[in-house]
Coordinates of C-alpha atoms in Angstrom, one line a residue:
Chain A
X1 CA 33.1 79.5 187.4
X2 CA 35.8 81.6 185.6
X3 CA 39.2 80.0 185.5
X4 CA 42.7 80.1 183.9
X5 CA 44.0 76.8 182.6
X6 CA 47.4 75.8 181.4
X7 CA 48.2 72.8 179.2
X8 CA 50.0 70.5 179.3
X9 CA 50.8 70.2 183.0
X10 CA 54.0 68.3 182.2
X11 CA 56.1 68.3 179.0
X12 CA 59.4 66.7 178.1
X13 CA 61.0 67.8 174.8
X14 CA 64.3 67.6 173.1
X15 CA 66.8 70.3 172.6
X16 CA 66.1 72.3 169.4
X17 CA 62.4 71.4 169.1
X18 CA 59.7 74.1 169.0
X19 CA 57.3 73.9 171.9
X20 CA 54.1 75.8 172.6
X21 CA 52.5 76.1 176.0
X22 CA 48.9 77.0 176.2
X23 CA 47.1 79.4 178.5
X24 CA 43.4 80.0 178.4
X25 CA 41.3 82.2 180.7
X26 CA 37.6 82.7 181.0
X27 CA 37.8 85.8 183.3
X28 CA 37.5 88.1 180.3
X29 CA 40.7 89.8 181.5
X30 CA 42.6 92.0 179.0
X31 CA 45.9 91.6 180.7
X32 CA 47.8 88.3 180.5
X33 CA 51.4 87.4 181.6
X34 CA 53.9 84.5 181.4
X35 CA 56.4 83.9 184.2
X36 CA 58.9 81.2 184.8
X37 CA 59.9 79.9 188.2
X38 CA 63.4 78.6 188.9
X39 CA 65.1 77.7 192.1
X40 CA 67.0 80.7 193.4
X41 CA 65.3 83.1 191.0
X42 CA 61.7 83.3 192.0
X43 CA 59.2 84.3 189.4
X44 CA 60.6 86.1 186.3
X45 CA 58.5 87.8 183.7
X46 CA 58.8 86.4 180.1
X47 CA 56.2 88.2 178.0
X48 CA 52.9 90.0 178.7
X49 CA 50.0 91.4 176.8
X50 CA 47.5 94.2 177.6
X51 CA 45.0 93.2 174.9
X52 CA 44.4 91.6 171.5
X53 CA 47.3 92.2 169.2
X54 CA 49.4 93.7 172.0
X55 CA 52.6 91.9 173.2
X56 CA 55.6 93.1 175.2
X57 CA 58.9 91.6 176.3
X58 CA 59.7 90.9 179.9
X59 CA 62.9 90.4 181.8
X60 CA 63.8 87.0 180.3
X61 CA 62.2 87.0 176.8
X62 CA 65.1 85.7 174.7
X63 CA 64.1 82.4 173.0
X64 CA 60.4 82.9 173.7
X65 CA 57.5 84.5 171.7
X66 CA 53.8 85.1 172.3
X67 CA 50.9 86.1 170.1
X68 CA 47.5 87.4 171.2
X69 CA 44.7 86.8 168.6
X70 CA 41.8 86.8 171.1
X71 CA 41.1 87.8 174.7
X72 CA 41.1 84.3 176.1
X73 CA 44.4 82.9 174.9
X74 CA 48.1 83.7 175.2
X75 CA 50.2 80.8 174.0
X76 CA 53.9 80.8 174.8
X77 CA 56.3 79.4 172.1
X78 CA 59.9 78.3 172.6
X79 CA 61.3 78.7 169.2
X80 CA 64.2 76.2 169.7
X81 CA 64.1 74.6 173.1
X82 CA 67.3 74.7 175.2
X83 CA 68.2 73.0 178.5
X84 CA 68.3 76.4 180.2
X85 CA 64.6 76.6 179.5
X86 CA 63.8 73.7 181.8
X87 CA 61.5 75.4 184.3
X88 CA 58.0 75.7 185.6
X89 CA 56.0 78.2 183.6
X90 CA 53.0 80.1 185.0
X91 CA 50.4 82.1 183.1
X92 CA 48.5 84.8 184.9
X93 CA 45.7 87.3 184.0
X94 CA 44.3 90.5 185.5
X95 CA 41.5 93.0 184.8
X96 CA 42.0 95.9 182.4
X97 CA 44.1 98.8 183.8
X98 CA 45.1 96.9 186.9
X99 CA 48.6 95.7 187.4
X100 CA 48.0 93.7 190.5
X101 CA 45.6 91.1 191.7
X102 CA 46.8 88.5 189.2
X103 CA 45.1 85.1 188.9
X104 CA 47.6 82.4 188.2
X105 CA 47.2 79.1 186.4
X106 CA 48.5 75.8 187.9
X107 CA 51.7 75.9 185.9
X108 CA 53.4 73.7 183.2
X109 CA 56.6 71.8 184.2
X110 CA 58.8 71.7 181.1
X111 CA 61.9 69.6 180.8
X112 CA 64.3 70.0 177.9
X113 CA 66.6 67.0 177.4
Chain B
X1 CA 69.7 93.8 189.4
X2 CA 67.0 92.6 191.8
X3 CA 64.4 95.2 192.5
X4 CA 62.5 93.0 195.0
X5 CA 64.6 91.1 197.6
X6 CA 63.6 88.4 200.0
X7 CA 66.8 87.6 201.8
X8 CA 65.6 84.7 203.9
X9 CA 65.2 81.6 201.7
X10 CA 63.5 79.7 204.5
X11 CA 61.9 80.2 207.9
X12 CA 60.7 77.7 210.6
X13 CA 58.2 78.6 213.2
X14 CA 56.3 76.7 215.8
X15 CA 52.5 76.4 215.5
X16 CA 50.8 79.2 217.4
X17 CA 53.7 81.6 217.2
X18 CA 54.2 84.6 215.0
X19 CA 55.7 84.3 211.5
X20 CA 57.5 87.4 210.1
X21 CA 58.5 87.4 206.5
X22 CA 60.5 90.3 205.2
X23 CA 60.9 92.0 201.8
X24 CA 63.0 94.9 200.6
X25 CA 62.7 96.8 197.3
X26 CA 64.9 99.3 195.5
X27 CA 62.6 101.0 192.9
X28 CA 61.0 104.2 194.3
X29 CA 58.4 104.0 191.6
X30 CA 56.7 101.0 193.1
X31 CA 53.4 102.0 194.6
X32 CA 51.6 98.8 195.3
X33 CA 52.9 95.7 197.1
X34 CA 51.5 92.2 197.4
X35 CA 52.1 88.9 199.0
X36 CA 51.4 85.6 197.2
X37 CA 51.3 82.2 198.7
X38 CA 52.3 79.1 196.8
X39 CA 51.8 75.4 197.6
X40 CA 53.7 72.7 195.6
X41 CA 52.3 71.9 192.2
X42 CA 49.9 74.8 192.3
X43 CA 50.0 78.4 191.0
X44 CA 50.6 81.3 193.4
X45 CA 47.5 82.7 195.1
X46 CA 47.0 86.2 196.2
X47 CA 47.2 86.7 200.0
X48 CA 47.2 90.4 200.9
X49 CA 48.3 93.7 199.5
X50 CA 49.1 97.3 200.5
X51 CA 49.1 100.6 198.7
X52 CA 52.0 103.0 199.2
X53 CA 49.6 105.5 200.8
X54 CA 49.2 103.1 203.8
X55 CA 51.6 101.7 206.3
X56 CA 49.5 98.7 207.5
X57 CA 46.8 96.4 206.1
X58 CA 45.2 93.6 208.1
X59 CA 43.2 90.6 206.9
X60 CA 42.4 88.1 209.6
X61 CA 45.6 86.4 210.8
X62 CA 47.7 88.3 208.1
X63 CA 49.1 91.8 208.4
X64 CA 51.4 93.6 206.0
X65 CA 53.5 96.5 207.2
X66 CA 55.1 99.0 204.8
X67 CA 58.0 101.3 205.7
X68 CA 58.5 103.5 202.6
X69 CA 61.5 105.4 203.9
X70 CA 63.3 102.1 204.5
X71 CA 61.8 100.5 201.3
X72 CA 60.8 97.6 203.4
X73 CA 57.7 95.5 203.9
X74 CA 56.9 92.6 206.1
X75 CA 54.2 90.0 206.4
X76 CA 53.1 88.9 209.9
X77 CA 51.1 85.7 210.4
X78 CA 49.5 85.3 213.9
X79 CA 49.0 82.7 215.0
X80 CA 50.9 80.5 212.6
X81 CA 49.2 77.2 211.5
X82 CA 50.6 74.1 209.8
X83 CA 48.5 74.9 206.8
X84 CA 50.5 78.1 206.4
X85 CA 53.5 76.1 205.3
X86 CA 54.2 77.2 201.8
X87 CA 56.5 79.5 199.8
X88 CA 55.6 83.2 200.1
X89 CA 56.4 85.7 197.4
X90 CA 56.7 89.4 197.8
X91 CA 55.7 91.4 194.7
X92 CA 55.7 95.0 193.7
X93 CA 54.1 97.1 191.0
X94 CA 54.6 100.7 189.7
X95 CA 52.3 100.8 186.6
X96 CA 54.4 97.9 185.3
X97 CA 53.8 94.1 185.5
X98 CA 54.4 92.7 188.9
X99 CA 58.0 92.1 189.9
X100 CA 58.5 89.2 192.3
X101 CA 61.1 88.4 194.9
X102 CA 62.7 84.9 195.1
X103 CA 60.4 83.7 197.8
X104 CA 60.7 82.5 201.4
X105 CA 59.7 78.9 202.3
X106 CA 57.8 79.0 205.6
X107 CA 57.5 75.8 207.6
X108 CA 55.1 75.8 210.5
X109 CA 56.0 73.0 212.9
X110 CA 53.2 71.4 215.0

């Protein structure tokens, strides 16, 4: 069965460290997205990609970067982790040309201490 | 500035009764609206959607109503069941990535 997996499920890191969160999907979807979920803010878009070598900034992109070298993966990198980046991170994917019907991963809970 | 607003952070309903979750939006370019359901420690899952050319869409116990003039949509769950207890997110799209509201936590009491 096709799926979208995120790893790790939980991560604790120190302020200032570089952290990479993985997202891998086997749906063969061209569109991939990263959101963060925080109490009182809902889901906010960090970065997204509509295909290989395509990346775009979302609403809360400062301090984050992504790269898309293949269809299956969209890793999210925190260049220098800050306590404000403590959050739950969700990756999602959707078929080409469709901006709805996202399939979400199970999330990564990141704590920056 | 919030483009999708869910003004009720929480809602409690008795089992068997109707649950009504509300959502307002400000961007006139939105043309597709969705509801997602989220259980703790899981990712959001798609529940039901509606295109701006319709004013109602039903799927079993779930119905979404869209009032374009008021920029308002609502999700009705009838009858509510304990398994419906979750956080519900309203989302909207207008040829852009989905924009989500802050969510409403629904508790269905047996």
